[in-house]
Amino acid sequence: MKYFSIAFVSLLFLFVSFRFQHPTSTIQKDVSIESRVDSLLALMTLEEKVGQMNQYNGFWEVTGPAPQDGDAARKYEHLRKGWVGSMLNVTGVENVRTVQRIAVEETRLGIPLIIGYDVIHGFKTLSPIPLAEAASWDMNAIRKSAEMAALEASAAGIHWTFAPMVDVSRDARWGRVMEGAGEDPYLGSRIAFERVKGFQGDDLSQPHTIIATAKHFAGYGFSESGRDYNTVDVGTSTLYNEIFPPFRATLDANVRTFMNSFNVLNGIPATGNSFLQREILKGKWEFDGFVVSDWGSIAEMIPHGVARDGKQAAQIAANAGSDMDMESVLYVEHLVDLVREGKVKESDIDDAVRRILRIKFELGLFEDPYRYCDPERERDIVGSDQIKRASLDMAQKSIVLLKNEGNLLPLPKKGKTIALIGSLAKDKDSPLGSWRAMVEPNSAVSVLEGLNALGENEIRYAEGPVLVEGTPNFAIEVKINTDNRDGLSEAVSMAKEADVVVMVLGENGFQSGEARSRADLGLPGLQQELLEEVYKVNQNIVLVLMNGRPLAIEWAANHIPAIVEAWHLGSESGHAIASVLHGDYNPSGKLPMTFPRNVGQVPIYYNYKNTGRPTNPGNNVVFWSHYIDSPNEPLFPFGYGLSYTSFEYQDLKLSSDRLSKGGEIELSVLVKNTGKLKGKETVQLYIRDMVASISRPVRELKGFQQIELEPGESKLVKFTISEQSLGFYTNFGDWVVEGGQFKLFVGGDSTCDLNADLYFE
Ligand code: NOJ
């Protein structure tokens, strides 16, 4: 009997372990990732391979139109069958564990899911919107900010962020400029590199790092008339010289995923574009990570008019190199048939799956699929002080001082009556901006709170007419108040009595972001009227702008003595703004995007081409490139930003004015702090290729350095220039450096005129 029981128990054990042992457990662990990927691939059925290429939205949050497959039961069924390779919008250790457990414990092969989320500027604690961060021009701070976001998101179960957005854009109407680094390919490339490094670190198997995504490949920032998702038609020169460089930079940082984009590029949807995905990205650039589609973008090839139905859309996307289908549910429905019908090659499916599995191995998910699911770590890290401090530091560095006539700023900390005016001044939600991840609504420090916490002035607050009707949210259009003037006269009377008026005006947090293009770039609603009414009674105004894009505020720039660009600065917004207004932090930001005078100038950018008729001939003749009703010049140029101190540039010198192939020269310039306060300056180097085989921009940023100077202190700033800074891509995508004359400009913004000539021979 005893022997019988032992035999029975052993048999049972054998049965159980056989039953629950995944075939994947036969894969050797001590071999390279590539051989583990191959061994796993060899075990997979075609259905399971296609499953890896399928990404579903979770059951908790939606960041696009209603999911194609809203039916949770069906998604769970697919999960159990191993037909899901990734999920997005699943957050928090408990939720991630729930879906991961199904993938790992209930599917035949137990392949873990990769969990993606839009961690765009933080997770639970928000840092400034990415455009604001770009205004810091501070590469260490930007990297640190991405590191903090990765730390917090990874502690909540996230493996993968859909950031950074590296789309260059010159069009402030486009709501998504808030999500990028602005208009310049060089600055954009430097920032793209840092953001990827910040998210991914150097070792992806560390649980505090997450995979980054370079998006949206490609051209999305050039959507016609700034309307989101609109057509993109650009020539190869723009594609290679303006759009591609930041994507290349993410590859230098070893970015592991790309996301394609919603737009057509010269007629072909990016999602179904094999030139972009196969020829350039995976071919020329040798990218070995994977490409995820944008939300439903495979299905959107039907309305684009290039696919007759979902099956054809899946065929086009897979053949063009889109490896993973985000929420179109078309791969999982059609790819198996398409392979069987010979319309999609199984070798292409294998290639896509190999790419996806490679990343899962790199993340260490096969060693421990729950390595990001530690509830204790989640409790300790999410919302911790360390992350809040970094967010405050980043917010201070992102602020740009646009105007400070008569040194109205900084404000004294006591003895003044300050009228604080505007809906946005007490708004605890708008500073969070768009793309909020898991932040609590209304959790930012408002300007009112920030000012009250610093100094001993008497702060009197009047809202003025409300900016927004109702409570805006992510999926709903913001309703701007255009006719209710309640509160206007109270604000004006309060301003009349005050020593100084601080007006916080601009955009609600949901007026920028995805699908939030604007046709007008002025102050929304009744804010312009409020500003002008207050100005009539008290001109001692500090205008604090809170916005997600450059605004056309020509009247304010002409009338208001002090203007501070404070963007949407995230969780610590009010503290950062108060510290700048009171001079505890001397502002150092520089604009990463040109501010237009009016919407008619848009797209407007500093690195434009000269045209054949660039200047006014001066003899009253009309035939030159200009507007008859507006200057050509912007309101505030790219790279511009003031400080509470001032800087002077002198002694520009080149080690030689000749540069030959393979050589280097050194440019030096002496920068002096001529003001009374310690301050930080971003020294910028621009280059113009005077004559080339294709018309080149009037200047291009090619380097920058940040220095901090005590009052009276000078520093010699040096740049090394090689042919790398002088070349460009031809219209055929070939890199060339042509001989001839170049002009080098150095200074504190893109209009600087200290210059020297360099000849490349
Ligand atoms: C659509 C956006 O274009 C993309 O950037 C984002 O990552 C996805 N939705 C997922 O939310």
CSV table of C-alpha atoms in Angstrom, one decimal, residues 127-145 187 191 195 388-401 564-570 572-573 575-581 584-592 640-643 679-682 706-708:
chain,number,residue,atom,x,y,z
A,127,SER,CA,7.8,66.9,-15.1
A,128,PRO,CA,7.4,69.8,-17.6
A,129,ILE,CA,5.9,69.0,-21.0
A,130,PRO,CA,8.7,67.9,-23.3
A,131,LEU,CA,8.7,71.2,-25.3
A,132,ALA,CA,9.3,73.0,-22.0
A,133,GLU,CA,12.1,70.7,-21.1
A,134,ALA,CA,13.7,71.4,-24.4
A,135,ALA,CA,13.7,75.0,-23.5
A,136,SER,CA,16.2,74.2,-20.8
A,137,TRP,CA,18.8,73.2,-23.3
A,138,ASP,CA,20.2,71.3,-20.4
A,139,MET,CA,21.1,67.8,-21.5
A,140,ASN,CA,21.9,66.4,-18.0
A,141,ALA,CA,18.6,67.7,-16.7
A,142,ILE,CA,16.7,66.2,-19.6
A,143,ARG,CA,18.3,62.9,-19.2
A,144,LYS,CA,17.7,62.9,-15.5
A,145,SER,CA,14.0,63.7,-16.1
A,187,LEU,CA,18.8,70.4,-30.8
A,191,ILE,CA,17.6,65.8,-26.8
A,195,ARG,CA,15.8,61.0,-23.5
A,388,LYS,CA,9.3,65.5,-7.0
A,389,ARG,CA,12.6,67.3,-6.4
A,390,ALA,CA,13.9,66.4,-9.9
A,391,SER,CA,10.6,67.7,-11.4
A,392,LEU,CA,11.0,71.0,-9.6
A,393,ASP,CA,14.6,71.4,-10.8
A,394,MET,CA,13.5,70.6,-14.4
A,395,ALA,CA,10.6,73.0,-14.2
A,396,GLN,CA,12.9,75.9,-13.1
A,397,LYS,CA,15.3,75.2,-15.9
A,398,SER,CA,12.5,75.2,-18.4
A,399,ILE,CA,11.2,78.7,-17.8
A,400,VAL,CA,12.1,81.3,-20.4
A,401,LEU,CA,12.2,85.0,-19.6
A,564,VAL,CA,7.7,84.9,-18.5
A,565,GLU,CA,7.2,81.8,-20.6
A,566,ALA,CA,6.2,79.1,-18.1
A,567,TRP,CA,4.7,76.4,-20.4
A,568,HIS,CA,2.9,73.5,-18.6
A,569,LEU,CA,5.5,72.7,-16.0
A,570,GLY,CA,4.1,69.7,-14.3
A,572,GLU,CA,5.8,71.4,-9.2
A,573,SER,CA,4.8,74.2,-11.5
A,575,HIS,CA,6.9,76.5,-6.9
A,576,ALA,CA,9.1,76.8,-10.0
A,577,ILE,CA,7.3,79.9,-11.2
A,578,ALA,CA,7.4,81.6,-7.8
A,579,SER,CA,11.1,81.0,-7.5
A,580,VAL,CA,11.7,82.7,-10.8
A,581,LEU,CA,9.4,85.6,-10.1
A,584,ASP,CA,15.5,82.6,-6.2
A,585,TYR,CA,16.1,81.0,-9.6
A,586,ASN,CA,17.6,83.2,-12.3
A,587,PRO,CA,15.8,82.1,-15.5
A,588,SER,CA,18.0,80.5,-18.1
A,589,GLY,CA,15.7,78.9,-20.7
A,590,LYS,CA,15.9,79.5,-24.4
A,591,LEU,CA,13.1,79.0,-26.9
A,592,PRO,CA,13.2,75.7,-28.8
A,640,TYR,CA,16.1,83.4,-27.5
A,641,GLY,CA,15.7,83.9,-23.7
A,642,LEU,CA,16.8,86.5,-21.2
A,643,SER,CA,18.3,86.3,-17.7
A,679,GLY,CA,23.6,83.6,-14.3
A,680,LYS,CA,23.6,80.8,-16.8
A,681,GLU,CA,24.0,81.4,-20.5
A,682,THR,CA,23.6,79.0,-23.4
A,706,GLN,CA,25.9,76.1,-21.1
A,707,ILE,CA,28.1,78.2,-18.8
A,708,GLU,CA,27.4,79.8,-15.4
